Short mmCIF file of C-alpha atoms in Angstrom, two decimals:
data_model
loop_
_atom_site.label_atom_id
_atom_site.label_comp_id
_atom_site.label_asym_id
_atom_site.label_seq_id
_atom_site.Cartn_x
_atom_site.Cartn_y
_atom_site.Cartn_z
CA MET K 18 -14.85 -1.81 -18.96
CA SER K 19 -14.88 -6.10 -18.10
CA LYS K 20 -15.08 -7.59 -14.84
CA PRO K 21 -12.73 -10.57 -13.05
CA ALA K 22 -13.70 -14.18 -14.43
CA ALA K 23 -13.87 -16.84 -12.73
CA GLY K 24 -10.45 -18.91 -11.76
CA THR K 25 -8.61 -19.74 -8.91
CA LEU K 26 -5.46 -17.63 -9.43
CA LEU K 27 -5.94 -13.80 -7.42
CA PHE K 28 -5.94 -11.51 -9.26
CA PRO K 29 -4.00 -9.46 -10.86
CA THR K 30 -1.29 -12.28 -11.14
CA ALA K 31 2.39 -11.10 -10.94
CA GLY K 32 3.86 -9.81 -14.32
CA ALA K 33 0.73 -9.20 -15.97
CA TYR K 34 0.37 -6.23 -18.14
CA VAL K 35 -2.90 -5.11 -16.75
CA ALA K 36 -5.28 -1.95 -18.21
CA PHE K 37 -6.91 -0.97 -15.76
CA SER K 38 -9.37 3.08 -14.77
CA ILE K 39 -9.55 4.33 -10.94
CA ASP K 40 -12.94 4.73 -9.99
CA ALA K 41 -13.49 7.25 -8.57
CA GLU K 42 -17.02 5.84 -6.41
CA MET K 43 -15.46 3.74 -4.43
CA THR K 44 -12.24 4.66 -4.19
CA LEU K 45 -14.06 7.27 -1.95
CA GLU K 46 -17.43 5.21 -0.80
CA ALA K 47 -16.19 5.27 2.40
CA LEU K 48 -16.20 8.82 3.37
CA HIS K 49 -20.34 8.39 3.15
CA ASP K 50 -20.38 11.64 2.48
CA GLU K 51 -23.44 12.26 -1.06
CA HIS K 52 -21.45 15.50 -2.08
CA VAL K 53 -17.82 13.58 -2.76
CA ALA K 54 -20.60 10.15 -4.50
CA GLU K 55 -21.59 12.69 -6.49
CA VAL K 56 -18.51 14.88 -7.82
CA THR K 57 -16.48 11.27 -7.86
CA LYS K 58 -19.90 9.54 -9.60
CA ASN K 59 -19.17 12.52 -12.60
CA MET K 60 -15.19 12.42 -13.29
CA GLN K 61 -14.14 11.28 -16.63
CA THR K 62 -12.59 7.50 -16.84
CA LYS K 63 -9.17 7.35 -18.14
CA TYR K 64 -7.07 4.12 -18.93
CA PHE K 65 -3.75 3.28 -18.40
CA VAL K 66 -2.04 -0.21 -18.31
CA GLY K 67 1.34 -1.31 -16.12
CA TYR K 68 2.23 -4.89 -14.62
CA VAL K 69 1.10 -5.73 -11.77
CA ALA K 70 5.09 -6.15 -9.99
CA LYS K 71 3.88 -7.78 -6.83
CA ALA K 72 1.65 -7.17 -3.13
CA ASP K 73 2.06 -4.25 -1.62
CA ARG K 74 0.69 -6.20 1.56
CA ILE K 75 0.03 -9.73 2.78
CA ILE K 76 -2.45 -11.35 1.14
CA ASN K 77 -5.16 -11.73 2.76
CA HIS K 78 -7.97 -13.55 0.31
CA GLU K 79 -10.48 -13.13 3.61
CA SER K 80 -10.05 -9.70 2.75
CA GLU K 81 -13.10 -7.44 1.04
CA PHE K 82 -9.86 -5.51 -1.04
CA GLN K 83 -5.84 -5.95 -1.66
CA SER K 84 -3.45 -4.32 -3.12
CA PHE K 85 -0.44 -3.83 -5.42
CA ARG K 86 2.12 -2.63 -7.06
CA VAL K 87 1.57 -2.00 -10.59
CA GLU K 88 4.72 -0.20 -13.03
CA ILE K 89 2.53 2.24 -15.76
CA LEU K 90 3.26 2.03 -19.22
CA ARG K 91 3.92 5.11 -21.02
CA GLU K 92 4.63 5.59 -24.98
CA GLY K 93 7.98 7.15 -25.31
CA PHE K 94 11.37 8.41 -23.03
CA PRO K 95 9.85 9.80 -20.03
CA PRO K 96 10.88 13.69 -20.10
CA ARG K 97 13.96 15.36 -19.05
CA SER K 98 13.43 16.99 -15.08
CA GLU K 99 17.57 18.65 -14.24
CA LYS K 100 15.89 19.22 -10.83
CA GLU K 101 15.48 15.64 -9.43
CA GLY K 102 17.65 14.30 -11.38
CA ILE K 103 15.79 11.94 -13.65
CA GLU K 104 17.04 11.52 -17.19
CA ALA K 105 15.47 10.71 -19.99
CA ASP K 106 17.51 7.02 -20.03
CA MET K 107 16.39 6.10 -16.88
CA CYS K 108 13.41 3.73 -18.60
CA THR K 109 13.29 0.39 -19.94
CA PRO K 110 11.43 -0.38 -23.62
CA VAL K 111 8.73 -3.09 -23.83
CA TRP K 112 9.36 -5.32 -26.56
CA PRO K 113 8.61 -5.63 -29.31
CA THR K 114 10.11 -1.93 -28.36
CA THR K 115 14.89 -2.12 -28.43
CA GLU K 116 15.72 1.60 -29.25
CA HIS K 117 17.19 2.94 -25.98
CA PRO K 118 20.26 6.07 -25.61
CA SER K 119 22.01 3.94 -23.36
CA SER K 120 20.99 0.59 -25.72
CA ARG K 121 19.29 -0.67 -23.09
CA ALA K 122 18.31 -4.90 -23.35
CA PRO K 123 14.44 -4.00 -23.40
CA LEU K 124 11.98 -6.20 -21.32
CA ARG K 125 10.98 -9.97 -22.78
CA THR K 126 7.38 -11.03 -22.70
CA ASN K 127 5.15 -13.74 -22.81
CA ASN K 128 3.31 -12.50 -25.97
CA PRO K 129 4.18 -8.77 -27.51
CA LEU K 130 2.03 -5.91 -26.79
CA PRO K 131 -0.90 -4.51 -29.19
CA TRP K 132 0.96 -0.68 -29.13
CA ASN K 133 4.63 0.04 -30.13
CA ASN K 134 7.32 2.92 -28.11
CA CYS K 135 6.15 0.93 -25.17
CA TYR K 136 8.76 2.42 -22.22
CA HIS K 137 8.09 1.85 -17.73
CA SER K 138 10.15 5.45 -16.42
CA SER K 139 12.55 4.48 -13.48
CA PHE K 140 9.29 6.90 -11.37
CA ASP K 141 6.11 5.86 -12.20
CA SER K 142 5.61 2.58 -9.67
CA ILE K 143 2.48 3.17 -7.54
CA ILE K 144 0.44 1.41 -5.57
CA VAL K 145 -3.51 0.59 -6.14
CA ARG K 146 -6.26 -1.21 -4.45
CA VAL K 147 -8.39 -3.90 -5.92
CA PRO K 148 -11.39 -5.59 -5.34
CA THR K 149 -10.54 -9.14 -4.04
CA ALA K 150 -11.08 -11.50 -7.68
CA TYR K 151 -10.16 -14.93 -8.64
CA GLU K 152 -8.83 -15.62 -12.81
CA ASP K 153 -6.81 -18.09 -14.97
CA ALA K 154 -4.53 -15.56 -16.39
CA GLU K 155 -4.51 -17.38 -19.52
CA GLY K 156 -3.99 -15.41 -23.05
CA ALA K 157 -2.56 -12.43 -20.59
CA VAL K 158 0.32 -10.82 -21.42
CA MET K 159 3.23 -11.88 -19.13
CA LEU K 160 6.98 -10.64 -18.12
CA LEU K 161 8.95 -13.53 -17.65
CA PRO K 162 9.79 -13.61 -13.53
CA SER K 163 13.36 -13.38 -14.21
CA GLU K 164 12.35 -9.61 -16.19
CA ILE K 165 10.28 -8.53 -12.42
CA SER K 166 13.57 -8.67 -11.12
CA ARG K 167 15.75 -7.53 -14.14
CA HIS K 168 13.27 -4.37 -14.18
CA GLU K 169 13.52 -4.63 -10.35
CA THR K 170 17.28 -3.74 -9.82
CA ILE K 171 17.14 -0.88 -12.79
CA ILE K 172 14.64 1.11 -11.34
CA GLU K 173 16.56 0.39 -7.53
CA SER K 174 20.16 1.74 -9.96
CA ASP K 175 17.85 4.88 -12.42
CA ARG K 176 16.35 6.27 -9.12
CA GLN K 177 20.30 6.31 -7.01
CA ARG K 178 21.65 7.51 -10.06
CA ALA K 179 18.81 10.82 -9.79
CA TYR K 180 20.00 11.19 -5.68
CA ALA K 181 23.52 11.38 -5.98
CA THR K 182 22.50 13.60 -9.16
CA PHE K 183 19.70 16.20 -6.91
CA LYS K 184 22.37 15.62 -4.11
CA SER K 185 25.63 16.17 -5.52
CA ARG K 186 23.04 20.04 -6.62
CA GLN K 187 22.80 21.00 -3.80
CA PRO K 188 23.46 23.68 -1.38
CA ILE K 189 26.41 22.01 1.35
CA PRO K 190 24.66 22.78 4.21
CA PRO K 191 27.06 24.09 7.27
CA VAL K 192 28.67 21.96 9.31
CA GLU K 193 26.01 22.06 13.05
CA GLU K 194 26.22 20.79 16.49
CA THR K 195 26.43 16.65 16.96
CA SER K 196 21.83 16.54 18.43
CA ALA K 197 21.74 14.85 21.44
CA SER K 198 19.23 11.99 19.77
CA ASP K 199 22.81 11.28 18.38
CA GLY K 200 23.96 7.61 18.56
CA GLN K 201 21.15 6.73 20.75
CA ILE K 202 19.95 3.20 19.48
CA SER K 203 16.77 3.65 16.99
CA PRO K 204 13.27 2.78 18.86
CA ARG K 205 13.15 -0.59 16.27
CA ASN K 206 16.35 -1.28 17.80
CA ARG K 207 15.85 0.34 21.75
CA SER K 208 12.61 -2.55 22.03
CA GLN K 209 14.46 -4.89 20.73
CA GLU K 210 17.37 -4.65 23.15
CA SER K 211 14.97 -4.10 26.04
CA LEU K 212 12.53 -7.90 25.08
CA GLN K 213 16.96 -9.15 25.20
CA ASN K 214 17.34 -8.60 28.84
CA GLU K 215 14.29 -7.93 30.04
CA LEU K 216 12.83 -11.40 32.82
CA LEU K 217 10.30 -12.83 32.32
CA PRO K 218 7.28 -12.70 34.16
CA ASP K 219 6.96 -15.22 36.38
CA ASP K 220 3.62 -14.82 38.07
CA ASP K 221 0.94 -16.28 36.12
CA ARG K 222 -1.87 -13.68 35.51
CA ASP K 223 1.57 -11.00 34.31
CA SER K 224 2.01 -13.45 31.84
CA ALA K 225 -1.32 -14.01 30.70
CA LYS K 226 -1.05 -10.06 30.72
CA SER K 227 2.49 -10.49 28.17
CA ALA K 228 1.29 -12.79 26.30
CA GLN K 229 -2.43 -11.39 25.76
CA GLU K 230 -0.52 -8.04 24.39
CA PHE K 231 1.61 -10.09 21.95
CA ALA K 232 -1.71 -11.72 20.73
CA GLN K 233 -2.80 -8.13 20.89
CA ALA K 234 0.18 -7.38 18.21
CA ILE K 235 -0.33 -9.33 15.63
CA VAL K 236 -3.62 -8.53 15.16
CA ASN K 237 -2.53 -4.69 15.30
CA MET K 238 -0.50 -5.69 12.43
CA ALA K 239 -2.86 -7.57 11.33
CA GLU K 240 -5.01 -4.28 11.02
CA MET K 241 -2.31 -2.74 9.23
CA ASP K 242 -2.23 -4.98 6.63
CA ARG K 243 -5.36 -4.26 5.52
CA PRO K 244 -5.11 -2.18 1.97
CA PRO K 245 -6.52 1.91 3.19
CA GLU K 246 -9.77 2.61 3.14
CA THR K 247 -9.82 5.79 0.71
CA MET K 248 -5.89 4.30 -1.23
CA ILE K 249 -6.91 4.90 -5.37
CA THR K 250 -9.04 2.59 -6.41
CA VAL K 251 -8.62 0.18 -9.59
CA GLU K 252 -10.62 -1.63 -12.22
CA MET K 253 -8.61 -4.14 -14.37
CA THR K 254 -8.38 -6.64 -17.09
CA TYR K 255 -5.79 -8.51 -18.68
CA ASP K 256 -8.08 -7.70 -22.41
CA LEU K 257 -5.73 -5.13 -23.54
CA THR K 258 -7.07 -4.99 -26.71
CA GLY K 259 -10.35 -3.01 -25.69
CA SER K 260 -11.72 -0.61 -26.84
CA TYR K 261 -10.92 1.22 -24.27
CA VAL K 262 -7.18 1.54 -24.46
CA GLN K 263 -6.51 2.40 -28.94
CA THR K 264 -3.82 4.46 -27.58
CA LEU K 265 -0.94 4.66 -23.90
CA THR K 266 -2.12 7.97 -21.48
CA ASP K 267 0.68 9.56 -20.38
CA PRO K 268 0.92 8.59 -16.42
CA GLN K 269 0.92 11.95 -15.41
CA GLU K 270 -3.00 11.52 -16.00
CA PHE K 271 -2.74 9.45 -13.00
CA TYR K 272 -0.88 11.29 -10.78
CA ILE K 273 -3.54 14.42 -11.74
CA GLU K 274 -7.25 12.73 -10.95
CA LYS K 275 -5.30 11.01 -7.87
CA LYS K 276 -3.97 14.08 -6.76
CA ALA K 277 -7.58 15.30 -7.40
CA LEU K 278 -9.61 12.65 -5.21
CA GLU K 279 -6.44 13.41 -2.41
CA LYS K 280 -7.61 17.09 -1.97
CA LEU K 281 -11.54 15.78 -2.37
CA GLU K 282 -11.11 13.96 0.21
CA GLN K 283 -9.52 16.65 2.65
CA ASP K 284 -12.20 18.95 1.98
CA THR K 285 -14.74 16.99 2.87
CA LYS K 286 -12.77 15.62 5.61
CA THR K 287 -12.00 19.62 6.88
CA ALA K 288 -15.89 20.74 6.32
CA ALA K 289 -16.37 17.10 8.41
CA ILE K 290 -14.98 19.54 11.27
CA GLU K 291 -15.88 22.55 10.64
CA ARG K 292 -19.52 21.60 11.00
CA ALA K 293 -18.87 19.57 13.98
CA ARG K 294 -17.39 22.82 15.23
CA ARG K 295 -21.09 24.66 14.60
CA LEU K 296 -22.82 22.38 15.80
CA ASP K 297 -21.27 23.04 18.90
CA GLU K 298 -21.10 25.81 19.65
CA GLU K 299 -25.02 26.45 18.97
CA ALA K 300 -25.74 23.46 21.46
CA PHE K 301 -22.39 24.78 23.19
CA GLY K 302 -23.16 28.59 23.69
CA GLY K 303 -19.97 28.74 21.50
CA ALA K 304 -18.31 26.63 24.95
CA PRO K 305 -15.53 24.91 24.30
CA THR K 306 -16.19 21.24 23.98
CA GLN K 307 -13.76 18.04 23.98
CA SER K 308 -16.14 16.87 21.19
CA SER K 309 -15.08 19.96 19.26
CA ALA K 310 -11.72 19.25 19.03
CA PRO K 311 -10.47 18.02 15.22
CA GLN K 312 -11.33 14.59 16.73
CA ALA K 313 -15.31 16.06 15.98
CA ILE K 314 -15.56 13.37 12.57
CA ALA K 315 -16.95 9.91 14.26
CA PRO K 316 -15.42 6.92 12.99
CA LYS K 317 -16.38 5.42 9.85
CA ALA K 318 -19.61 3.35 10.20
CA VAL K 319 -17.76 1.12 7.89
CA ASN K 320 -14.86 -0.13 11.02
CA ALA K 321 -18.30 -0.29 13.40
CA THR K 322 -18.08 -3.64 13.09
CA PRO K 323 -14.53 -6.26 12.25
CA VAL K 324 -14.33 -7.30 9.32
CA PRO K 325 -15.44 -11.19 9.84
CA TRP K 326 -11.69 -12.55 8.19
CA LEU K 327 -10.24 -10.14 11.09
CA THR K 328 -12.70 -11.85 13.55
CA ARG K 329 -11.00 -15.61 13.02
CA THR K 330 -7.35 -14.12 13.11
CA ARG K 331 -8.74 -13.60 16.72
CA GLN K 332 -10.43 -16.72 17.53
CA ARG K 333 -7.04 -17.89 15.98
CA ILE K 334 -5.08 -16.24 18.43
CA ALA K 335 -7.33 -16.54 21.36
CA SER K 336 -7.51 -20.80 20.85
CA ILE K 337 -3.42 -20.37 20.63
CA LEU K 338 -2.19 -18.34 23.57
CA ASP K 339 -5.09 -20.39 25.03
CA SER K 340 -3.41 -23.09 24.62
CA ILE K 341 0.41 -21.64 25.44
CA LEU K 342 -1.68 -20.43 28.48
CA ALA K 343 -2.18 -24.19 29.40
CA ARG K 344 0.82 -25.63 28.69
CA PHE K 345 2.88 -23.05 31.04
CA ARG K 346 0.60 -24.28 33.80
CA ARG K 347 0.77 -27.43 34.40
CA SER K 348 5.03 -27.30 33.47
CA LYS K 349 4.32 -24.59 36.41
CA PRO K 350 4.20 -26.77 39.56
CA PHE K 351 7.34 -29.19 38.20
CA ALA K 352 9.86 -26.42 38.49
CA SER K 353 9.11 -25.12 41.56
CA HIS K 354 10.30 -28.74 43.16
CA ALA K 355 13.74 -28.68 41.09
CA THR K 356 16.84 -29.08 42.42
CA PRO K 357 19.63 -26.61 42.42
CA PRO K 358 22.82 -28.93 40.35
CA SER K 359 25.47 -29.27 43.60
#
């Protein structure tokens, strides 16, 4: 698959149709396991097509990867699933395909797709990780922005309808006593309420501590916005006419490959824990040790040093924090001599 060319726009851009395949090696590279590397190297490559709906996380141009939500394209109507309440009409055709059981209007693109009988199931949304790259979207098949919004509304409506059908077919559960948690404030709301009711500390040390904790919370949020190290990673291209995409691959093939990689990851971690346990038993004669607990896997080497963008984020926060504290200390003497109103 061709690599993204140099350009000014973040690749891929929202609304663009892309051909993509799972990069199994890059997906599990963070495990640093020779067996995993060998297995993933020999996995068969399958190509899929879909459009990029939106970024899954906050875009950070200094990060090595970005993550996006992609709507997979399929040939023909999706299969009906009575168990899950999914009907064959819960899909949307893509122009020039127009046939639909409920006469649903097709999604319009700037150029026609090179295949016929193209549909988006309302249940084939995936989140994938993509190496950060830049490429102008000139020549890409694009959905109009209004069509992306319309498709999101269709997806939400179909999913609500499927869920309602699913629930209607479930046996009615017996009425139980109200749980102790009923009527309590949710953790998020409770934390917001407690923050509003707390008195701000007057002591400089407490103020500094509170500000530092707030800054650390921002850093933690930034770390959470990084795509997970073993998120399904794909190669993408705007080129839909390449020899690698003769026909549209069934989206189920993507889920099968994804599940295989997740099992390989879990098996590898389980084996690492077992190896660590055996080493502990050999070294300490079976005596229980802290290292024999499930936390035996050492932190991944890639996490040993903060990535550059995170380091710079911490530096910027520290600078802002210093400025806030400096203004606080300068203003406090004047506040201490304030005269109460008569």
